[in-house]
């Protein structure tokens, strides 16, 4: 029996606040933390599997063409090599990790430099690597389009908006901005590279992999292999980061499964860091033209965001750059659209906060430019332009503490005390900047099973994943709160497709979606306890492993009387998501020091204030915001994928040359989380927070650079050569 809720109306019951255990929202340590810091949490390529063979992918050295010859015979004769596998079922492009996206196969048709073509399998990893390095592959090359702006064939994205007359609004505006910014491609660069171990038992496949959305991943793998999904089990209890790169099945999983079946022994395929960069997923680069028109009071009368992004031919994903621009600010005249350039570069897909991560950064730079033109404080300008309702369709907003985030953030940072235009401290020019944060909120279908056993202990089972985001902790807290248990009496089991199918980790929907399914299962168990006690739910208090009713406290073990209670919960998105505009909000404030000699920028302090519905765990939520803001520092100052203009290969395909922010780059960051409930979102009244911390963060830093130096860097990242050139 499953308790099922389709989210058609707001849930105003506020159930979690009525519970008595007092653990929800608290900064609970991660239950999986001790396992991870002691090395006892087993990741995808760490399983001890008997008779394990190792595979290494061999990839294309051209951007476009057809494989004409693979000299397998010479490599198969090498010491320890078991097979050279070329199979049309291997992936050319990774899957995108959604219900409607099938993996792209046929690796003999080359679409980008670095595309997997063959797999060399050997007894040891070193032998497989040697064989892969020795394998000769001939490609009949063709002319490739590798530059989105110069070569790409552009097509219109279907999600644009044209409303009113933006051209006239720009002509009539008291103040206007018409600027073009460019952002580079980004790589997820998750700590754990992609890896899979495939093992067959008859017609059944077990894959130990590093993946985010197992119910989709199982179907993608089944599609690739041509088998029934029921014959596949994926195990992914611990994932060392994903950021979107592990949403869909990637080449190593399919290759390992094919090889393991052919060789009748388990096969491991682990990608090197350059292979991850070149064969998995990238965030698209963008060219964004922003137009803002404002009246004499700084109120927007028009807003435009026209973007160019790229992807491989045939891929449906297009970076949704203007996703939140549609509703963040007022302005009755609007042109928000996107073109997609078809190029022969590594597949573009979802990287942390697709859309807002780059779209809001550029919009917030343009808003800063408008604030300076109009002579209005940047915080005040944003507050004046918060719309009452969705400016394009009139839908009401759900919970929205956007203005509060701006005010509280400014207060915490000391924004009113800053010296606009910066100050000088010896060699260093000091400036401050701010930007808004916004991210759409989503709910996904999710299931979970909860069992309360005879000893009064609860077990949660779902195929949900934890990428280091805190899923184990959050589901523990929801269960403990609803069933009145100390957290040490709750065990959460994740990452196994034999368990009820969850939402998966992506789009910042994981905690709220999977948490709601656990909540519903716990509500069912509470109802079963009420039936045994003969009371209504509002008469029952569960606390510290006991039921309190009619002035009597009864241990749960006595109520269960040697038996157990089990329930399943399922949450499903419904009309609530269509009736209101749900989003999360925030504000960033940054102080930078820029060397007047070299143009080097150092972030000296940074603050973020955020509102995201009910906070389920203050520690993990803060950690997610910190991580997003650190990524914002990297986006602002160092991160960019560099493509060779001749063949489109990624020049900086490792962490030595793709410069993410490191400890020396990151100051003490402070995070403030505002109290909020959103009944439109789900029964928990919680919203996603994992991606919110990155959406606009980089703009606060580049706006601070302008405050310090007067230099506007419109071509990200703001490296010292670009800053010094403007000075």
XYZ file of C-alpha atoms in Angstrom:
727
model
C 0.000 0.000 0.000
C 1.428 3.367 -1.057
C 0.425 6.760 0.300
C 0.347 8.898 -2.816
C 0.114 12.676 -3.073
C -0.145 14.648 -6.280
C 0.801 18.227 -5.525
C -2.202 20.059 -6.969
C -2.816 22.547 -4.165
C -0.683 24.243 -1.510
C -0.150 22.139 1.610
C -0.776 24.519 4.494
C -0.782 21.919 7.253
C 2.733 22.794 8.371
C 3.062 19.297 9.792
C 6.754 19.307 10.590
C 6.392 22.291 12.919
C 3.800 20.336 14.896
C 6.170 17.456 15.623
C 7.959 17.109 18.965
C 11.363 15.539 18.360
C 12.993 18.852 17.452
C 15.599 17.604 14.966
C 14.271 19.025 11.699
C 16.296 21.990 10.531
C 19.051 21.381 13.066
C 22.700 21.296 11.896
C 22.928 17.513 12.173
C 26.264 15.948 11.269
C 26.147 13.657 8.242
C 25.622 10.031 9.314
C 27.891 9.019 6.414
C 30.609 11.469 7.460
C 32.672 9.082 9.640
C 32.656 6.489 6.841
C 33.943 9.015 4.332
C 36.689 10.567 6.416
C 37.937 7.118 7.463
C 37.907 5.700 3.915
C 35.192 3.125 4.670
C 32.606 4.545 2.253
C 32.998 2.504 -0.918
C 32.903 4.452 -4.167
C 32.236 3.061 -7.632
C 35.719 1.843 -8.543
C 36.729 0.712 -5.051
C 34.780 -2.537 -4.793
C 36.868 -5.687 -4.297
C 35.589 -7.892 -7.125
C 37.198 -11.234 -7.896
C 38.784 -11.818 -11.317
C 38.358 -8.164 -12.263
C 39.580 -7.055 -15.694
C 40.274 -3.440 -16.588
C 39.240 -1.426 -19.615
C 40.566 1.837 -21.032
C 38.678 3.845 -23.635
C 40.355 4.892 -26.878
C 39.024 8.114 -28.305
C 38.813 10.104 -31.516
C 41.607 12.435 -32.580
C 39.407 14.306 -35.055
C 36.339 16.462 -34.601
C 34.245 14.917 -37.354
C 34.390 11.914 -39.669
C 33.985 8.170 -39.819
C 36.181 5.416 -38.394
C 37.654 3.536 -41.343
C 40.014 1.137 -39.540
C 40.803 -0.100 -36.036
C 44.042 -2.094 -35.879
C 42.799 -4.427 -33.156
C 44.899 -7.445 -34.088
C 48.228 -5.890 -33.131
C 46.981 -4.752 -29.718
C 45.200 -8.022 -28.928
C 48.559 -9.758 -29.320
C 50.079 -7.622 -26.559
C 50.863 -9.100 -23.163
C 47.799 -9.244 -20.883
C 45.343 -7.756 -23.396
C 42.069 -9.679 -23.460
C 40.119 -7.841 -26.140
C 39.780 -4.727 -28.249
C 36.075 -3.980 -28.343
C 34.322 -1.918 -30.977
C 30.566 -2.154 -30.696
C 27.829 -0.026 -32.187
C 26.070 -0.108 -28.804
C 28.843 1.901 -27.142
C 27.965 5.510 -26.451
C 29.001 8.312 -28.731
C 27.448 10.924 -26.411
C 26.481 10.530 -22.745
C 22.788 10.523 -21.860
C 21.286 13.652 -20.308
C 19.598 11.866 -17.404
C 15.928 12.532 -18.125
C 12.995 10.323 -18.927
C 12.865 11.247 -22.605
C 16.548 11.256 -23.522
C 17.984 8.071 -25.012
C 21.764 7.654 -25.160
C 23.419 8.454 -28.508
C 25.233 5.396 -29.850
C 27.252 4.416 -32.968
C 30.752 5.538 -31.962
C 32.120 4.949 -35.478
C 30.435 8.208 -36.518
C 32.792 10.807 -35.031
C 31.119 14.007 -33.820
C 33.770 15.552 -31.564
C 37.432 15.284 -30.586
C 37.766 12.895 -27.639
C 34.692 10.801 -28.493
C 35.020 7.182 -27.277
C 35.524 4.729 -30.157
C 36.969 1.526 -28.717
C 37.753 -0.181 -25.420
C 40.943 -2.083 -24.692
C 40.498 -4.655 -21.904
C 43.377 -6.371 -20.111
C 44.194 -8.234 -16.934
C 45.647 -5.093 -15.325
C 44.953 -1.409 -15.700
C 48.534 -0.758 -16.801
C 48.300 -3.353 -19.591
C 44.972 -1.914 -20.737
C 46.375 1.605 -20.739
C 49.423 0.484 -22.741
C 47.178 -1.262 -25.244
C 44.932 1.784 -25.548
C 47.895 4.056 -26.155
C 49.142 1.667 -28.837
C 45.857 1.179 -30.698
C 45.884 2.699 -34.190
C 42.558 4.136 -35.321
C 42.115 5.704 -38.737
C 39.392 8.304 -39.257
C 38.217 9.628 -42.583
C 37.953 13.232 -41.490
C 35.508 15.885 -42.592
C 35.354 19.630 -42.169
C 34.088 20.321 -38.663
C 32.291 23.284 -37.143
C 34.085 24.001 -33.882
C 33.482 27.726 -33.207
C 29.893 28.524 -32.148
C 30.035 32.138 -33.280
C 31.949 31.631 -36.539
C 31.023 28.133 -37.714
C 27.890 26.985 -35.947
C 24.553 26.511 -37.651
C 22.096 28.433 -35.477
C 18.564 27.327 -34.655
C 15.986 29.092 -32.503
C 15.193 27.761 -29.042
C 11.442 27.348 -28.463
C 11.302 28.957 -25.010
C 11.552 32.612 -25.958
C 9.280 35.513 -25.022
C 8.383 38.544 -27.121
C 6.115 41.027 -25.369
C 5.407 44.689 -26.013
C 7.910 46.842 -27.912
C 11.405 46.702 -26.455
C 12.925 48.830 -29.222
C 10.593 51.726 -28.409
C 11.136 51.230 -24.680
C 14.867 51.604 -25.257
C 14.320 54.767 -27.297
C 12.052 56.326 -24.681
C 14.084 55.254 -21.631
C 15.577 57.781 -19.260
C 18.378 55.300 -18.686
C 19.291 52.286 -20.783
C 21.916 49.582 -21.095
C 22.707 47.618 -24.260
C 25.712 45.363 -23.665
C 27.052 41.997 -24.782
C 28.787 39.604 -22.381
C 30.461 36.286 -23.046
C 30.870 33.368 -20.669
C 33.136 30.380 -21.423
C 32.359 26.686 -21.163
C 32.742 25.037 -17.770
C 33.422 21.498 -16.599
C 31.825 19.917 -13.529
C 35.236 18.609 -12.407
C 33.696 16.415 -9.695
C 36.229 14.999 -7.248
C 35.404 11.381 -8.186
C 35.964 10.675 -11.895
C 33.407 8.584 -13.764
C 33.879 4.866 -13.121
C 31.864 1.666 -13.435
C 32.315 -2.011 -12.610
C 30.051 -4.342 -14.599
C 29.348 -7.937 -13.600
C 26.936 -10.425 -15.209
C 25.187 -13.387 -13.656
C 23.377 -15.121 -16.482
C 21.230 -12.454 -18.144
C 21.330 -10.129 -15.137
C 23.745 -7.218 -14.924
C 24.999 -5.523 -11.770
C 26.672 -2.173 -12.361
C 28.533 -0.385 -9.611
C 28.677 3.168 -10.903
C 28.860 6.806 -9.959
C 25.490 8.191 -10.978
C 22.894 10.723 -9.848
C 19.509 9.513 -11.134
C 19.309 5.748 -10.924
C 15.767 5.113 -12.163
C 16.634 6.916 -15.393
C 20.167 5.521 -15.540
C 18.879 1.955 -15.439
C 16.589 2.638 -18.400
C 19.384 4.375 -20.332
C 21.705 1.446 -19.766
C 18.974 -0.999 -20.791
C 18.310 1.008 -23.965
C 21.996 0.928 -24.845
C 22.399 -2.807 -24.291
C 19.040 -3.811 -25.731
C 17.870 -5.658 -22.608
C 14.995 -5.397 -20.125
C 15.596 -2.812 -17.361
C 14.389 -5.432 -14.860
C 17.605 -7.346 -15.599
C 19.797 -4.442 -14.446
C 20.765 -3.479 -10.920
C 22.743 -0.283 -10.375
C 24.503 0.326 -7.076
C 25.572 3.874 -6.289
C 25.461 4.395 -2.507
C 28.221 7.028 -2.463
C 28.947 9.521 -5.234
C 31.974 11.772 -5.072
C 30.312 14.803 -6.609
C 28.390 15.117 -9.831
C 27.145 18.673 -10.496
C 25.164 17.330 -13.467
C 27.969 15.364 -15.111
C 26.550 12.100 -13.731
C 22.870 12.746 -14.473
C 22.888 10.312 -17.385
C 24.696 7.103 -18.258
C 28.147 7.875 -19.650
C 30.395 5.901 -22.048
C 32.309 3.971 -19.401
C 29.222 2.205 -18.027
C 28.026 0.863 -21.366
C 31.543 -0.133 -22.405
C 32.127 -2.002 -19.141
C 28.817 -3.875 -19.491
C 29.528 -4.929 -23.094
C 33.056 -6.059 -22.229
C 32.003 -7.970 -19.121
C 29.428 -9.971 -21.056
C 31.809 -10.712 -23.922
C 34.645 -11.810 -21.630
C 32.409 -13.514 -19.045
C 34.194 -11.778 -16.186
C 33.756 -8.489 -14.314
C 35.219 -5.418 -16.010
C 36.095 -2.031 -14.556
C 36.296 1.102 -16.692
C 37.440 4.284 -14.970
C 37.946 7.547 -16.802
C 41.059 9.645 -16.398
C 40.600 13.332 -15.680
C 41.257 14.334 -19.341
C 38.731 11.733 -20.471
C 36.147 13.177 -18.082
C 36.733 16.638 -19.552
C 36.572 15.481 -23.161
C 33.962 12.717 -23.220
C 31.325 13.429 -20.577
C 29.659 16.842 -20.363
C 30.404 20.554 -20.497
C 28.476 23.699 -19.747
C 27.969 25.581 -22.980
C 29.746 28.843 -23.551
C 27.414 31.777 -24.174
C 27.143 35.136 -25.885
C 24.483 37.234 -24.206
C 23.110 40.583 -25.310
C 21.307 42.351 -22.464
C 19.070 45.359 -22.978
C 17.557 47.238 -20.060
C 15.282 50.265 -20.310
C 14.338 52.268 -17.203
C 12.364 55.406 -16.396
C 13.704 58.354 -14.424
C 13.046 56.515 -11.137
C 15.006 53.467 -12.249
C 11.944 51.289 -12.810
C 12.376 48.907 -15.698
C 10.094 49.386 -18.679
C 11.921 46.877 -20.847
C 14.221 43.910 -20.525
C 15.948 41.824 -23.184
C 18.273 38.845 -23.029
C 19.233 37.247 -26.327
C 21.723 34.417 -26.055
C 23.775 32.118 -28.230
C 24.781 28.717 -26.830
C 25.956 25.498 -28.476
C 25.618 21.738 -28.579
C 26.321 18.787 -30.818
C 24.126 18.167 -33.859
C 21.041 16.219 -32.832
C 21.212 16.951 -29.098
C 18.020 18.509 -27.733
C 19.533 20.159 -24.652
C 20.036 23.906 -24.871
C 21.428 25.851 -21.899
C 18.317 27.740 -20.628
C 20.113 31.050 -20.135
C 17.009 33.212 -19.686
C 15.158 30.796 -17.423
C 14.841 33.143 -14.440
C 15.063 36.393 -16.393
C 11.446 35.791 -17.347
C 10.251 36.578 -13.820
C 12.997 38.117 -11.661
C 12.368 41.789 -12.539
C 9.499 43.910 -13.813
C 9.326 45.444 -17.303
C 6.341 45.252 -19.626
C 8.393 45.196 -22.863
C 10.400 42.000 -23.152
C 12.562 40.072 -25.626
C 14.054 36.936 -24.083
C 15.274 34.330 -26.523
C 18.034 31.941 -27.388
C 19.791 30.492 -30.412
C 21.582 27.157 -30.441
C 24.715 26.725 -32.542
C 25.448 23.190 -33.768
C 29.158 22.500 -33.348
C 31.551 19.561 -33.109
C 32.536 19.993 -29.484
C 32.082 17.759 -26.445
C 28.393 17.316 -25.613
C 26.857 20.245 -23.720
C 24.538 19.454 -20.848
C 23.465 20.304 -17.336
C 26.236 21.664 -15.148
C 25.328 22.980 -11.702
C 22.330 25.333 -12.044
C 21.976 25.200 -15.842
C 20.616 28.495 -17.094
C 20.808 30.794 -14.089
C 24.457 29.977 -13.358
C 25.494 32.062 -16.358
C 22.281 33.884 -17.302
C 21.744 35.603 -13.970
C 25.445 36.471 -13.686
C 25.258 38.502 -16.888
C 21.868 40.019 -16.053
C 23.244 41.132 -12.683
C 26.260 42.720 -14.355
C 23.910 44.662 -16.610
C 21.797 45.707 -13.615
C 24.950 47.067 -11.997
C 25.700 49.033 -15.145
C 22.166 50.452 -15.070
C 22.509 51.382 -11.388
C 25.642 53.383 -12.145
C 24.046 55.137 -15.107
C 20.946 56.044 -13.108
C 22.879 56.994 -9.975
C 20.799 54.589 -7.861
C 22.190 52.292 -5.203
C 22.411 48.772 -6.714
C 20.407 47.233 -3.871
C 17.695 49.866 -4.146
C 17.502 49.464 -7.933
C 16.749 45.783 -7.572
C 14.129 46.342 -4.886
C 12.315 48.879 -7.077
C 12.040 46.302 -9.829
C 10.616 43.319 -7.946
C 7.318 42.534 -9.715
C 4.073 41.897 -7.856
C 3.172 38.958 -10.103
C 4.911 37.098 -12.904
C 5.459 39.910 -15.454
C 4.690 37.707 -18.458
C 1.688 35.628 -17.413
C 0.365 37.167 -14.208
C 0.847 34.048 -12.076
C 1.302 34.689 -8.362
C 4.626 33.944 -6.755
C 4.780 31.355 -4.016
C 6.892 32.260 -0.976
C 9.371 34.984 -1.960
C 11.662 36.787 0.470
C 13.733 38.373 -2.261
C 13.580 41.916 -0.854
C 14.368 40.575 2.626
C 17.462 38.839 1.242
C 18.651 42.099 -0.306
C 18.077 44.059 2.906
C 19.438 41.437 5.302
C 22.459 40.760 3.105
C 23.273 44.454 2.872
C 22.998 44.783 6.650
C 25.169 41.747 7.377
C 27.830 42.857 4.902
C 27.859 46.494 5.972
C 26.852 47.707 2.504
C 25.702 51.123 3.744
C 29.175 51.814 5.170
C 31.089 51.093 1.969
C 32.755 53.857 -0.036
C 31.264 53.648 -3.525
C 33.986 53.916 -6.123
C 36.473 52.112 -3.937
C 39.522 53.082 -1.916
C 43.262 52.463 -2.289
C 45.513 50.611 0.140
C 49.018 50.888 -1.251
C 49.204 48.724 -4.361
C 45.663 47.441 -3.904
C 42.442 48.989 -5.164
C 39.540 47.959 -2.926
C 35.982 47.724 -4.201
C 32.631 46.191 -3.314
C 29.883 44.681 -5.416
C 26.585 42.881 -5.060
C 24.229 40.740 -7.112
C 20.921 38.943 -6.771
C 20.480 35.173 -6.624
C 17.559 33.242 -8.077
C 16.881 29.651 -9.098
C 13.682 27.968 -10.275
C 12.204 25.398 -7.904
C 10.993 21.976 -9.059
C 9.341 18.844 -7.681
C 9.859 15.369 -9.174
C 8.105 12.042 -8.804
C 9.723 10.150 -5.924
C 9.065 7.036 -3.822
C 10.411 5.717 -0.535
C 9.708 2.898 1.915
C 9.942 3.276 5.693
C 9.865 0.382 8.159
C 9.493 0.740 11.929
C 10.745 -2.522 13.442
C 9.961 -4.329 16.678
C 12.806 -2.581 18.498
C 11.506 0.849 17.637
C 14.124 1.513 14.968
C 13.303 2.945 11.535
C 14.816 2.019 8.188
C 14.400 4.218 5.113
C 14.848 2.636 1.688
C 14.956 4.487 -1.635
C 17.217 4.511 -4.690
C 17.942 8.212 -4.047
C 21.600 9.241 -4.269
C 23.871 11.394 -2.114
C 26.535 13.367 -3.993
C 27.944 14.778 -0.797
C 24.895 17.034 -0.530
C 23.550 15.543 2.709
C 20.749 13.217 1.603
C 21.571 10.669 4.297
C 21.307 13.368 6.964
C 18.115 14.995 5.675
C 16.133 11.774 5.263
C 17.281 10.712 8.729
C 15.970 13.965 10.205
C 12.591 13.822 8.450
C 12.049 10.262 9.655
C 13.218 10.985 13.191
C 10.966 14.048 13.411
C 7.846 12.378 12.048
C 8.222 9.176 14.089
C 9.597 10.750 17.254
C 12.911 8.889 17.214
C 16.423 9.822 18.240
C 18.446 10.136 15.024
C 20.683 7.198 15.997
C 17.626 4.947 15.731
C 17.154 5.756 12.017
C 19.069 4.029 9.216
C 18.909 5.311 5.633
C 19.754 3.032 2.707
C 20.317 4.688 -0.683
C 21.670 4.116 -4.156
C 20.226 0.739 -5.178
C 17.747 0.322 -8.036
C 16.098 -2.581 -6.189
C 14.687 0.009 -3.785
C 11.705 2.314 -4.464
C 12.511 4.750 -7.274
C 13.302 8.270 -6.087
C 13.641 11.566 -7.894
C 17.397 11.304 -8.141
C 19.817 14.139 -7.460
C 19.530 16.979 -9.953
C 17.952 20.365 -10.421
C 18.005 21.011 -6.657
C 14.857 18.880 -6.373
C 16.404 15.896 -4.566
C 15.934 16.773 -0.900
C 12.394 18.116 -1.230
C 11.189 15.371 -3.582
C 12.725 12.348 -1.895
C 12.105 13.922 1.507
C 8.402 14.335 0.721
C 8.078 10.663 -0.167
C 9.689 9.738 3.158
C 7.376 12.199 4.928
C 4.304 10.559 3.361
C 5.468 7.073 4.341
C 6.003 8.281 7.912
C 2.522 9.840 7.950
C 1.142 6.429 7.027
C 3.027 4.778 9.884
C 1.741 7.422 12.281
C -1.769 6.524 11.107
C -1.124 2.847 11.796
C 0.054 3.713 15.321
C -3.101 5.784 15.839
C -5.222 2.812 14.795
C -3.555 0.654 17.432
C -3.996 3.318 20.110
C -7.498 4.319 19.071
C -6.700 8.007 18.633
C -6.621 10.678 15.947
C -3.316 11.916 14.582
C -3.692 15.344 16.154
C -4.058 13.631 19.549
C -0.793 11.702 19.136
C 2.686 12.891 20.099
C 5.713 10.790 19.162
C 8.912 11.657 20.988
C 12.074 9.863 22.086
C 10.827 6.491 20.881
C 7.490 6.631 22.662
C 3.861 7.468 21.872
C 2.065 9.962 24.091
C -1.748 9.893 24.113
C -4.361 10.536 26.777
C -1.688 11.367 29.401
C -0.081 7.973 28.839
C 3.422 7.352 27.472
C 3.923 4.011 25.727
C 7.254 2.864 24.238
C 6.939 2.108 20.539
C 8.275 -1.414 21.168
C 5.208 -2.126 23.304
C 2.848 -0.859 20.632
C 4.561 -2.948 17.946
C 4.441 -6.058 20.177
C 7.133 -7.951 18.289
C 5.930 -6.913 14.844
C 6.797 -4.073 12.502
C 5.046 -1.358 10.516
C 5.894 -0.606 6.879
C 4.636 2.063 4.516
C 5.556 3.499 1.144
C 5.161 7.110 0.139
C 5.007 8.707 -3.294
C 5.045 12.398 -4.183
C 4.133 13.537 -7.670
C 4.211 17.026 -9.197
C 0.812 18.437 -10.038
C -1.015 21.656 -10.723
C 0.596 23.565 -7.845
C 3.690 23.935 -9.974
C 1.603 25.460 -12.752
C -0.573 27.696 -10.594
C 2.304 29.618 -9.017
C 5.843 30.658 -9.880
C 8.114 28.845 -7.449
C 11.710 29.922 -7.024
C 14.426 30.478 -4.454
C 16.141 33.811 -3.916
C 19.177 35.421 -2.385
C 21.726 38.213 -2.529
C 25.540 38.233 -2.687
C 27.949 40.872 -1.461
C 31.685 40.820 -2.136
C 34.773 42.880 -1.438
C 37.805 42.553 -3.695
C 41.315 43.896 -3.840
C 42.808 44.467 -7.295
C 46.527 45.011 -7.783
C 47.174 48.300 -9.569
C 50.438 46.780 -10.799
C 49.363 43.397 -12.181
C 45.552 43.475 -12.376
C 45.338 40.417 -10.117
C 42.073 40.188 -8.167
C 41.749 38.744 -4.690
C 38.384 38.253 -3.043
C 38.754 39.577 0.511
C 35.321 38.756 1.894
C 32.005 37.472 0.602
C 28.521 37.112 2.049
C 25.334 35.452 0.864
C 21.800 35.659 2.269
C 19.320 33.102 0.917
C 15.701 32.018 1.274
C 14.708 28.525 0.157
C 11.592 27.466 2.000
C 12.033 25.334 5.104
C 15.693 24.565 5.775
C 15.876 20.840 6.505
C 19.442 20.853 7.843
C 21.170 24.143 8.595
C 24.661 22.669 8.249
C 24.235 20.911 4.909
C 22.254 23.870 3.489
C 25.008 26.278 4.494
C 27.589 23.923 3.000
C 25.719 23.885 -0.317
C 25.654 27.680 -0.420
C 29.346 27.882 0.449
C 30.138 25.473 -2.373
C 28.129 27.495 -4.865
C 29.818 30.731 -3.852
C 33.275 29.142 -4.118
C 32.312 28.053 -7.620
C 31.223 31.654 -8.242
C 34.726 32.822 -7.350
C 36.138 30.377 -9.891
C 33.649 31.480 -12.554
C 34.500 35.125 -11.956
C 38.276 34.855 -11.955
C 39.707 31.638 -13.405
C 37.420 28.951 -14.846
C 37.141 28.500 -18.615
C 37.331 25.649 -21.077
C 39.776 26.511 -23.850
C 39.075 24.924 -27.241
C 41.610 24.617 -30.049
C 40.078 26.514 -33.004
C 41.442 23.974 -35.497
C 39.766 20.802 -34.277
C 37.751 21.757 -31.203
C 39.735 19.709 -28.718
C 39.887 20.953 -25.135
C 43.349 22.357 -24.507
C 43.108 22.573 -20.712
C 41.619 19.135 -20.030
C 42.949 18.641 -16.508
C 43.002 20.353 -13.124
C 46.526 21.644 -13.730
C 45.261 23.981 -16.463
C 41.516 24.249 -15.816
C 41.806 26.555 -12.850
C 39.169 26.023 -10.192
C 39.222 28.111 -7.034
C 41.568 26.644 -4.420
C 41.966 27.361 -0.727
C 44.212 30.381 -1.287
C 41.570 31.964 -3.535
C 38.708 31.688 -1.055
C 38.235 34.122 1.842
C 36.080 33.562 4.885
C 32.577 33.299 3.407
C 29.503 33.931 5.518
C 26.044 32.526 4.807
C 22.711 33.648 6.247
C 19.573 31.526 5.753
C 16.211 33.234 6.172
C 13.320 31.433 7.840
C 10.603 30.626 5.308
C 7.856 28.142 4.435
C 6.485 27.450 0.965
C 3.231 25.455 1.061
C 3.050 25.471 -2.765
C 6.271 23.486 -3.049
C 5.568 20.213 -1.215
C 4.342 18.910 2.177
C 7.722 19.731 3.729
C 7.333 23.357 2.597
C 10.992 23.175 1.578
C 12.652 24.262 -1.653
C 15.912 23.374 -3.368
C 19.082 25.094 -2.244
C 21.956 23.129 -3.808
C 22.243 25.285 -6.925
C 21.012 28.609 -5.573
C 24.435 29.517 -4.178
C 26.030 29.791 -7.624
C 23.297 31.724 -9.470
C 24.733 35.230 -9.713
C 27.682 34.802 -7.348
C 30.312 35.634 -9.976
C 28.591 38.932 -10.792
C 29.049 40.277 -7.279
C 32.811 39.823 -7.738
C 33.079 41.374 -11.208
C 30.830 44.227 -10.072
C 33.265 44.743 -7.184
C 36.169 44.791 -9.651
C 34.424 47.608 -11.503
C 33.864 49.471 -8.243
C 37.568 49.167 -7.446
C 39.009 49.940 -10.877
C 36.329 51.318 -13.180
C 36.961 48.350 -15.488
C 34.047 46.310 -16.880
C 35.170 42.856 -17.935
C 32.463 41.572 -20.263
C 34.347 38.460 -21.322
C 34.511 36.000 -18.428
C 36.629 35.118 -16.510
C 38.090 38.416 -15.296
C 41.727 37.330 -15.536
C 44.460 39.827 -14.739
C 45.305 40.480 -18.408
C 41.750 41.670 -19.089
C 41.635 43.807 -15.939
C 45.020 45.460 -16.452
C 44.182 46.225 -20.082
C 41.231 48.298 -18.919
C 43.282 50.115 -16.294
